[in-house]
Coordinates of C-alpha atoms and ligand atoms in Angstrom, one line a residue:
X206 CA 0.0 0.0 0.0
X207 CA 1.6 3.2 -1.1
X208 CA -0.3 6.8 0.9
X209 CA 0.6 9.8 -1.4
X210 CA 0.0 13.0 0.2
X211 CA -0.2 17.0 -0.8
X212 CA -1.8 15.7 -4.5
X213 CA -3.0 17.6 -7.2
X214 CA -6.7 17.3 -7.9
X215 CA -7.5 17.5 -11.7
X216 CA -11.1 18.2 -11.6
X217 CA -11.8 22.3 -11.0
X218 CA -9.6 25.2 -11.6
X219 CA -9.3 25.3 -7.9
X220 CA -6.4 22.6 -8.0
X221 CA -6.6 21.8 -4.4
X222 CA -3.4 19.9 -3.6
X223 CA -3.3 18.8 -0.1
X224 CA -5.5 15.9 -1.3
X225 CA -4.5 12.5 0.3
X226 CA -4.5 9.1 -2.5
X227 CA -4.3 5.9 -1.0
X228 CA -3.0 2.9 -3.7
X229 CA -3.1 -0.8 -3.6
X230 CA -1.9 -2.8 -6.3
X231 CA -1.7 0.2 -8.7
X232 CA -5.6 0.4 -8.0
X233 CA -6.6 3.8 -6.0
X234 CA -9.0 3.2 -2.6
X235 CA -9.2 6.4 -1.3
X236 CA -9.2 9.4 -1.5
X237 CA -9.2 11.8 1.2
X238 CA -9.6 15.8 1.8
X239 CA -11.4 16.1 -2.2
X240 CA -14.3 17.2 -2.6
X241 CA -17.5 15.2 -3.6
X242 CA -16.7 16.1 -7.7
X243 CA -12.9 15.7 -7.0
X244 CA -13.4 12.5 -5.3
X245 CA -15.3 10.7 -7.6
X246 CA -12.8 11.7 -10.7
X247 CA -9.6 10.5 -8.8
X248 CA -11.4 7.1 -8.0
X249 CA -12.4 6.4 -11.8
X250 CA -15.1 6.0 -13.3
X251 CA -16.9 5.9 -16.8
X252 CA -13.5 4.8 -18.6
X253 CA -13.5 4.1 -22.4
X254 CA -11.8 0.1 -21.7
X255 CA -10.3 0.0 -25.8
X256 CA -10.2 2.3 -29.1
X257 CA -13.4 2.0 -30.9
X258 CA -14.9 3.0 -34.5
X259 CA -17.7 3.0 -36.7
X260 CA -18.2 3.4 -40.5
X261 CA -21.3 5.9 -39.8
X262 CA -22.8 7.6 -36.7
X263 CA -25.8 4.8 -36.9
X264 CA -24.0 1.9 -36.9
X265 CA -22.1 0.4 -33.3
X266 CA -18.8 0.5 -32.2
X267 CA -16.5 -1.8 -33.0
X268 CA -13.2 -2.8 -31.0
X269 CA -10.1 -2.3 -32.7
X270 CA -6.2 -1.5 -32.2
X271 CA -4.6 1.5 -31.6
X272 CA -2.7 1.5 -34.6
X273 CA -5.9 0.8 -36.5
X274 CA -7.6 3.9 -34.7
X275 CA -5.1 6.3 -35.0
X276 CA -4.2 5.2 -38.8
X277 CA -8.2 5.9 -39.1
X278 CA -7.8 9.2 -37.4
X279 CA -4.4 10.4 -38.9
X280 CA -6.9 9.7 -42.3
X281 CA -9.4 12.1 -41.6
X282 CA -7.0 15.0 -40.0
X283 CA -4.7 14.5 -43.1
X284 CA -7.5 14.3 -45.5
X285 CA -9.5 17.7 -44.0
X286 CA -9.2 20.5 -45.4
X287 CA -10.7 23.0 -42.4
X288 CA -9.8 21.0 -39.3
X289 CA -11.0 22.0 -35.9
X290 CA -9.1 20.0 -32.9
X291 CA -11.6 21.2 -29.6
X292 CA -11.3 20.7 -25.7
X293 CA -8.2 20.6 -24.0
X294 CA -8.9 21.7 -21.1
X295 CA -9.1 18.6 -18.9
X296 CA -4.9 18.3 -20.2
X297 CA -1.8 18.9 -19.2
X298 CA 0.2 22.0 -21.0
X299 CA 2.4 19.2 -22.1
X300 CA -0.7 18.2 -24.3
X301 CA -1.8 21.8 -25.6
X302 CA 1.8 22.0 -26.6
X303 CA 1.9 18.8 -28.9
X304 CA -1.7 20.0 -30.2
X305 CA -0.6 23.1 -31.4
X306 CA 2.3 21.3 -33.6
X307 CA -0.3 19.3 -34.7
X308 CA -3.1 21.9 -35.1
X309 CA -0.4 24.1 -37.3
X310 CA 0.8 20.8 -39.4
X311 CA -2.5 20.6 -40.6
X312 CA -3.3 24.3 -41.1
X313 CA -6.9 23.3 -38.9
X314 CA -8.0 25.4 -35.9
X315 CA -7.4 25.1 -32.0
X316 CA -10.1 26.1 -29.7
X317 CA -10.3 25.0 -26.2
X318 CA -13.7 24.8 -23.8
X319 CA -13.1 28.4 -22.5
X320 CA -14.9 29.1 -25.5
X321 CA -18.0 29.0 -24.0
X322 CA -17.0 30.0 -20.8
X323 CA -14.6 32.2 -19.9
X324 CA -13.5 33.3 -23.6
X325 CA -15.3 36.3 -23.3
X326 CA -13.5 37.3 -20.2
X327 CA -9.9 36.7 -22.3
X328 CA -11.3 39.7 -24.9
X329 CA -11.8 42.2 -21.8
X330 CA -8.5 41.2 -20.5
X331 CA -7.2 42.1 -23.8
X332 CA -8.3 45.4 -23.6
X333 CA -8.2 46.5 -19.6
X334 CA -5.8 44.4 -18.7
X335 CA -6.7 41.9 -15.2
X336 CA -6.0 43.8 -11.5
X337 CA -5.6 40.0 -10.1
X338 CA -3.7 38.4 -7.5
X339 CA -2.6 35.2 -5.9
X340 CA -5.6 32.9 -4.4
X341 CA -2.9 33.0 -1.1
X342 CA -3.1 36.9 -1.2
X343 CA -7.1 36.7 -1.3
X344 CA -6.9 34.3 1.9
X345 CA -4.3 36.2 3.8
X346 CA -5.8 39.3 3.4
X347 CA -9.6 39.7 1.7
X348 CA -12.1 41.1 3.9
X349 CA -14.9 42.1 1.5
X350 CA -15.4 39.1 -1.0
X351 CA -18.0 39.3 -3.9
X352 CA -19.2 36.4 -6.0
X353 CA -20.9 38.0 -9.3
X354 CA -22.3 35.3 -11.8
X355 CA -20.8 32.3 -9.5
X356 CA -21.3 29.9 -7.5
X357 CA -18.6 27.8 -5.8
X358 CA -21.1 26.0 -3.5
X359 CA -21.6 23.9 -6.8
X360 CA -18.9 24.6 -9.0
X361 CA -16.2 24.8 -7.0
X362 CA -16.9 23.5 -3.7
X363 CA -13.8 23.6 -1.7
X364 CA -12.9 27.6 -2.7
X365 CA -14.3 28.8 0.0
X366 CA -12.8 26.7 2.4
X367 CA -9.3 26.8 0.9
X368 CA -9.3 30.3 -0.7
X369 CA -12.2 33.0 -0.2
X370 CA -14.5 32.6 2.8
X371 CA -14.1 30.3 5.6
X372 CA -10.2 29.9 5.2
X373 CA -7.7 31.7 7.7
X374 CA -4.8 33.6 6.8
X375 CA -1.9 35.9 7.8
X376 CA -4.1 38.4 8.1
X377 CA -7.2 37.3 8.2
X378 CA -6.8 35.5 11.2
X379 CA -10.8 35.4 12.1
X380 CA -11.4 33.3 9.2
X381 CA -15.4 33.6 7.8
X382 CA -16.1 36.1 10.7
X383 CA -13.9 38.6 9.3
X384 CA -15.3 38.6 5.8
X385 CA -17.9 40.2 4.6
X386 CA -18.9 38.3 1.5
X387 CA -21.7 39.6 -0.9
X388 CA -23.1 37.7 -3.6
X389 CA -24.6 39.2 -7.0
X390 CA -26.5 37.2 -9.2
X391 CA -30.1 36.1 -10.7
X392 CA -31.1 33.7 -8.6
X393 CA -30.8 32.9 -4.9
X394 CA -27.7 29.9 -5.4
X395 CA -26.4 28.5 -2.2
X396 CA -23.5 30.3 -2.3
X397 CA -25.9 33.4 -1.6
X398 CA -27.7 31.5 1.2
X399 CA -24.4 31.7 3.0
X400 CA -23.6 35.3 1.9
X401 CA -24.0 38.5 4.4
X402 CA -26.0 40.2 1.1
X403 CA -27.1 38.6 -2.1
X404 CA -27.8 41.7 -4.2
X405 CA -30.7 39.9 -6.7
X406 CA -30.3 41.4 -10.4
X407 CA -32.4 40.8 -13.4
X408 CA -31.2 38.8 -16.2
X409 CA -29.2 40.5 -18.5
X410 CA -28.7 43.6 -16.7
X411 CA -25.3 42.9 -15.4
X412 CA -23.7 45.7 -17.2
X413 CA -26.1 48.5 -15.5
X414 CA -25.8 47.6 -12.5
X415 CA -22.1 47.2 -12.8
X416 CA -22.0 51.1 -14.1
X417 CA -24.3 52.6 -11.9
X418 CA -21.8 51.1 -9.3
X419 CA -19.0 52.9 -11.1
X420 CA -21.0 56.5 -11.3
X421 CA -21.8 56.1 -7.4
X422 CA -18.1 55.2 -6.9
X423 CA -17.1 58.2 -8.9
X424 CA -19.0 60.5 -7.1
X425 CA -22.3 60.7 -9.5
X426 CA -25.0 59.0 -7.4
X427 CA -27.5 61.4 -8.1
X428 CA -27.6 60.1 -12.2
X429 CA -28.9 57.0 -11.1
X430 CA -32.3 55.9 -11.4
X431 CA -34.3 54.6 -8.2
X432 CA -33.7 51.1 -9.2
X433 CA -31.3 49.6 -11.8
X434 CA -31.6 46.2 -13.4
X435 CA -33.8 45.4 -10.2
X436 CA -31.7 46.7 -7.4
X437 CA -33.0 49.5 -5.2
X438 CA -30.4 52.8 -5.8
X439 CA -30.1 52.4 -1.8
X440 CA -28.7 48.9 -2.0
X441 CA -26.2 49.9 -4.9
X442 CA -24.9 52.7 -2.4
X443 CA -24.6 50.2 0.5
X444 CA -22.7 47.9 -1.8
X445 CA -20.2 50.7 -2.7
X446 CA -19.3 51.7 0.9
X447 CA -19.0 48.3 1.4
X448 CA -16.5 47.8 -1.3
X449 CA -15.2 51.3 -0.6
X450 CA -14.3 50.6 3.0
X451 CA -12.8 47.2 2.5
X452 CA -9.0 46.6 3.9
X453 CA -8.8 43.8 0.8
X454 CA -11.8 43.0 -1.6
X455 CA -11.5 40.6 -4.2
X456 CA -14.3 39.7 -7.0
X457 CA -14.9 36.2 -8.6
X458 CA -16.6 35.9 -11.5
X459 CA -18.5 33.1 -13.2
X460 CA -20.8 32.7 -16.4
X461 CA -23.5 34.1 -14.8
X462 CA -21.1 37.6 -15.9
X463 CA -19.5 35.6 -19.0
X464 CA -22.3 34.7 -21.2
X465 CA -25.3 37.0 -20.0
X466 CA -26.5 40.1 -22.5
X467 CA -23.5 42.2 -23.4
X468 CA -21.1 39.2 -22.3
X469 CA -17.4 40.6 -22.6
X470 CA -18.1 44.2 -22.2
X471 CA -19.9 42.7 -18.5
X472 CA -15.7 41.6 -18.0
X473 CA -14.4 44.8 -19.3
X474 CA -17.0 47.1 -17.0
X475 CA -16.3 45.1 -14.4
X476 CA -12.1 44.9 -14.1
X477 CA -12.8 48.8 -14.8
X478 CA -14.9 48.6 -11.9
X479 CA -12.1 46.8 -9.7
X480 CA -9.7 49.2 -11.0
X481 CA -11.4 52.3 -9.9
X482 CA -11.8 50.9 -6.4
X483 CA -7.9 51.1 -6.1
X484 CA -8.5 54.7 -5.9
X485 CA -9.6 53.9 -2.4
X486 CA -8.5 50.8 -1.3
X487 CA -7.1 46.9 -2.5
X488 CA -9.4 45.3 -4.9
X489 CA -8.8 42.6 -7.3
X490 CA -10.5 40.4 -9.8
X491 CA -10.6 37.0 -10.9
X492 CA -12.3 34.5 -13.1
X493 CA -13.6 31.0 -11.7
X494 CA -12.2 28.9 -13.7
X495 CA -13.7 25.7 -14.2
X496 CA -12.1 23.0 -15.7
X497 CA -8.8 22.3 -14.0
X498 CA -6.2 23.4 -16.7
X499 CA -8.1 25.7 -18.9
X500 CA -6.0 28.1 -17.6
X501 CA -3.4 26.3 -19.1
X502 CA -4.2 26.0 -22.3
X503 CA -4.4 29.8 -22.2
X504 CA -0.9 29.7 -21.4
X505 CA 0.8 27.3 -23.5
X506 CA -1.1 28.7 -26.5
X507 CA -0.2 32.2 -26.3
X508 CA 3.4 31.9 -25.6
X509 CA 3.5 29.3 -28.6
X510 CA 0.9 31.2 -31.3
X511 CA 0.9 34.5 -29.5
X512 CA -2.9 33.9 -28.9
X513 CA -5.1 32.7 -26.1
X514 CA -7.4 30.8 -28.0
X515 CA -9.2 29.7 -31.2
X516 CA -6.0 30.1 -33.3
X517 CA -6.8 29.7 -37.0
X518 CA -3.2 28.4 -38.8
X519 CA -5.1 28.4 -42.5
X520 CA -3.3 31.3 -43.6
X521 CA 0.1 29.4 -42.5
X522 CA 0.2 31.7 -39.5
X523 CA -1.7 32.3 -36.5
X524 CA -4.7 34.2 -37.1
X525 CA -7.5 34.8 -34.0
X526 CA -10.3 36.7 -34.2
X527 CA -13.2 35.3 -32.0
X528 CA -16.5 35.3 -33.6
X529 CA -14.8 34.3 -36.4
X530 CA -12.1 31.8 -35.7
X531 CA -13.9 29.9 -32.2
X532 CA -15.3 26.5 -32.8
X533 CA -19.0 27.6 -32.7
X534 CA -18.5 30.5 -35.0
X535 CA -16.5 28.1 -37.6
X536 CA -19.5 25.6 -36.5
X537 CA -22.2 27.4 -37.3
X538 CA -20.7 28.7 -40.4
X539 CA -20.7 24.7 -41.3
X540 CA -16.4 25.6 -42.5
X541 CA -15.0 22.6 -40.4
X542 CA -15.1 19.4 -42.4
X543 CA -13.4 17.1 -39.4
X544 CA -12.9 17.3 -35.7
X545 CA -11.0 16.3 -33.2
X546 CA -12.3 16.7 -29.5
X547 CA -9.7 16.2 -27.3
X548 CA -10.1 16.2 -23.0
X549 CA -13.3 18.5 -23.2
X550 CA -17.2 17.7 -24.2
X551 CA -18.2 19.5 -27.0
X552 CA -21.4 17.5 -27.5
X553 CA -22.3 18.2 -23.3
X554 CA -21.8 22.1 -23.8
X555 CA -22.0 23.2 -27.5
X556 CA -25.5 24.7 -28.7
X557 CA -27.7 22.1 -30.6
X558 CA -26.8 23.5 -33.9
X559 CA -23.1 23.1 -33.6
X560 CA -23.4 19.4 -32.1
X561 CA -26.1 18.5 -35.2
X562 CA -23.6 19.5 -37.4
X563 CA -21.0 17.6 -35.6
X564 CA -23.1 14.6 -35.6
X565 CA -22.6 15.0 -39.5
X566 CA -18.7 15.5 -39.7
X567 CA -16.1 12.8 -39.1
X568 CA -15.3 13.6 -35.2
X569 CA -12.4 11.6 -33.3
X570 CA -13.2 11.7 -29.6
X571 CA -9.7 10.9 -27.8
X572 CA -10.3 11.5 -24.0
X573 CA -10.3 9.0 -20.6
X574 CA -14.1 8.6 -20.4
X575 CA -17.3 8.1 -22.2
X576 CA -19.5 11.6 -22.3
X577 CA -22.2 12.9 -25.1
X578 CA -18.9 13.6 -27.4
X579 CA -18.3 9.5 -28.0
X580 CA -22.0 9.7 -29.1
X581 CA -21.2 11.6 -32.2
X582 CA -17.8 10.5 -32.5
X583 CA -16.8 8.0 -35.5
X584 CA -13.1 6.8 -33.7
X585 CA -12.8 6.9 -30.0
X586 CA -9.3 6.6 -28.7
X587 CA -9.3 6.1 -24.7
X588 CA -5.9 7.8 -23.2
X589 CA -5.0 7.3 -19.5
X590 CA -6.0 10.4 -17.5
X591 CA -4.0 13.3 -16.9
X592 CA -2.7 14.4 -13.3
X593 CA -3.8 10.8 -12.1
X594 CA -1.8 8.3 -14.5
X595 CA 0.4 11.1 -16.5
X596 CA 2.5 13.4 -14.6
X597 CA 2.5 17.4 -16.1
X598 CA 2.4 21.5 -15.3
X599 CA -0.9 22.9 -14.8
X600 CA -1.8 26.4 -14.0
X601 CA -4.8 27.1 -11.4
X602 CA -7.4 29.3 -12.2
X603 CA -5.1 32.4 -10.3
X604 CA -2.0 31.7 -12.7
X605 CA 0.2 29.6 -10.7
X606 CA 1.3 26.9 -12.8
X607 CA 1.8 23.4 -10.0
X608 CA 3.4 20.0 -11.4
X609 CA 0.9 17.2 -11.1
X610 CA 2.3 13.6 -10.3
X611 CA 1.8 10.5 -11.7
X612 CA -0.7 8.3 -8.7
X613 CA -0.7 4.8 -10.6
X614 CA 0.6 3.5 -13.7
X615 CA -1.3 3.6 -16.4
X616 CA -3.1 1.3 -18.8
X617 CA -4.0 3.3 -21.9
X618 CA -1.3 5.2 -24.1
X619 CA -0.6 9.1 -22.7
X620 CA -2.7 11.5 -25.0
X621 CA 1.4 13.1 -25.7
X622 CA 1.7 9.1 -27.5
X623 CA -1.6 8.9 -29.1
X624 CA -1.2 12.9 -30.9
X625 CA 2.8 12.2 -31.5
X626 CA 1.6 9.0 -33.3
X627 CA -1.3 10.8 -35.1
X628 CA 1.5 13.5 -36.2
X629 CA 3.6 10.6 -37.4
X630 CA 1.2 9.6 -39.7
X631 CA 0.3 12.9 -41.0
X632 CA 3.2 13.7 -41.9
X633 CA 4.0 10.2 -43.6
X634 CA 0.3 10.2 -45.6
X635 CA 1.2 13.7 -46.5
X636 CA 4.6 12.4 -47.9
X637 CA 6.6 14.8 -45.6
Ligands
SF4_726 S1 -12.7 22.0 -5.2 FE1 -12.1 21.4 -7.2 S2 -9.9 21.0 -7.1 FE2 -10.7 21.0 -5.0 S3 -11.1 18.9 -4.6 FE3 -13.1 19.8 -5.4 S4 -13.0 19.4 -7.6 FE4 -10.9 19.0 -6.8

């Protein structure tokens, strides 16, 4: 029996890593310290057992080899001509990096799942820049902590134990009693049933309320209306001498911010927001990011393309432009005449137009488990699972990139092996 301690979990962008693995005979019997969602990835489940394919979408799997299913992938990558290789997110960078070279060998496009998550929030980045910090600053220090368009309770659920609410730090010795924590969002979420406020706003009207915070802040309250987006002008005041009198305030925000009405430009009023704050006091911003290394794939792709995401390598260059080059925009368009979906679920979270037309196109699933994607998949190609079997960097959803160990050996090929392999044989069907 082999007891690993301080471990990685690879299931939320949280990457809590004091988790506890207990192994017997390569097999892993417990986990302690994860939460529920972390838990039940580490102990397995759901695992694609061999690589499978079909001639069309109707027809059942078959078994076969992995040199059959890779020859059979390597086929429809090579034979494409508007590739689009999805997901990524649930990798190591040491993945997005060998995608990439593969992704630009075949002139396709690379998107991963922040696409329809926290994409938008990389666009306001872009153009205001990200007052951020450390998750261990926000726990020595945050008094006043406000979840906008999240909820960790779910999503996340040891972030406020670890980071944001309940933990104790340096200076923040008293732990949940010293916070004030305020949650903003549409509905009443369980996060806001533990909150000090939950501010209730109307769907869609994320960007007024966020401004008519800004015009109080800067000194204009008498411009705004009695009520904005739903919230009473006197609870918008309240909520800016809150934030205004804070020793530390930090601001997560989720989807509930990223893909309501005006999407980015929410991001963009809201780090201007955060920014304006540190005219009085501390304040920083953050994203919750969910899958664990989709914060990775940020990385790894802009220092190799010099872009975050959906990098379009067509013109024999990087070229992004979302809402142009993203996997539902090339989707929808019905450009992409193959896919790959690598560790992500497009057919879980793309809109039904972009998975009927998937269900259309060849599509090589290669990923640890069976999800919607293997549904409309032609060749599945099971890979053993990253930060469990397959040791690797990945960066947590503040920035700081942490090295994953291996827990057990594996039984499947690394995805690194299966996409060098596919490579290979692009290159050799091409005749380079
Ligand atoms: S909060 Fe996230 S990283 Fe932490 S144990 Fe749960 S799923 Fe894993």
């Amino acid at each position: 029996m082999t007891v690993i301690t301080d471990a990685l979990c690879p299931l939320c962008g949280c990457m809590c890593d004091d988790i506890t693995v207990v192994v017997e005979d390569n097999k892993i019997t417990e986990v302690k310290h994860a939460c529920k969602l972390g838990a039940a990835k580490i102990m397995g489940h759901d695992r694609i057992k061999a690589p499978m394919m079909r001639t069309d979408k109707n027809s059942d799997f078959k078994e076969v080899s992995y040199e059959e299913a890779i020859d059979a992938a390597a086929r429809i990558l090579a034979g494409s001509k508007r590739p689009l290789l999805y997901g990524w997110a649930s990798a190591l960078c040491e993945v997005h990096k060998k995608g990439i070279l593969l992704t630009e060998e075949l002139g396709g496009i690379i998107d991963n799942t922040a696409s329809v998550c926290h994409g938008p929030s990389a666009l306001a980045v872009h153009e205001k820049g990200l007052p951020s910090s450390t998750l261990g600053q926000i726990k020595n220090r945050a008094d006043v902590v406000v979840f906008w368009g999240s909820n960790p309770a779910h999503a996340h659920p040891r972030h406020m134990g670890r980071y944001s609410v309940f933990a104790r730090g340096f200076f923040s010795e008293k732990g949940r009693k010293g916070r004030k924590v305020i949650v903003v969002d549409v509905r009443k979420t369980d996060t806001a049933r533990i909150a000090d406020e939950y501010i209730q706003v109307q769907y869609g009207s994320d960007y007024l309320v966020i401004s008519a915070l800004r015009a109080i802040l800067a000194g204009h309250a008498d411009v705004v209306p009695d009520t904005v987006g739903g919230v009473p002008k006197e609870q918008l005041v309240k909520l800016v001498d809150t934030l205004k009198t804070a020793k530390f305030g930090a601001v997560f925000f989720g989807m509930g911010l990223t893909q309501s009405k005006a999407r980015y430009k929410n991001i963009d009023n809201a780090i201007s927001l955060t920014t304006e704050l540190n005219s009085f006091t501390k304040f920083v911003i953050m994203p919750m990011r969910g899958h664990y290394n989709v914060t990775g794939f940020g990385q790894v792709c802009t220092w190799e393309t010099g872009f975050v995401t959906a990098v379009d390598f067509s013109r024999g260059a990087p070229y992004y432009n979302p809402g142009e080059t993203a996997a539902n925009d090339v989707l929808a368009r019905k450009e992409i005449d193959a896919a790959m979906i690598i560790a992500g679920d497009a057919g879980a979270h793309f809109p039904a137009n972009s998975v009927r037309y998937l269900a259309r196109i060849p599509v090589v699933q290669v990923d640890p488990y069976w999800n919607p994607t293997t549904e409309i998949a032609n060749i599945v190609i099971p890979t053993a699972i990253c930060g469990i079997e397959v040791e690797g960097t990945g960066y947590r959803m503040d920035g700081v990139s942490l090295r994953y160990r291996k827990m057990i050996e594996p039984v499947h090929p690394t995805d690194i092996e299966v996409l060098d392999r596919i490579l290979e044989r692009v290159r050799e069907l091409r005749g380079e």
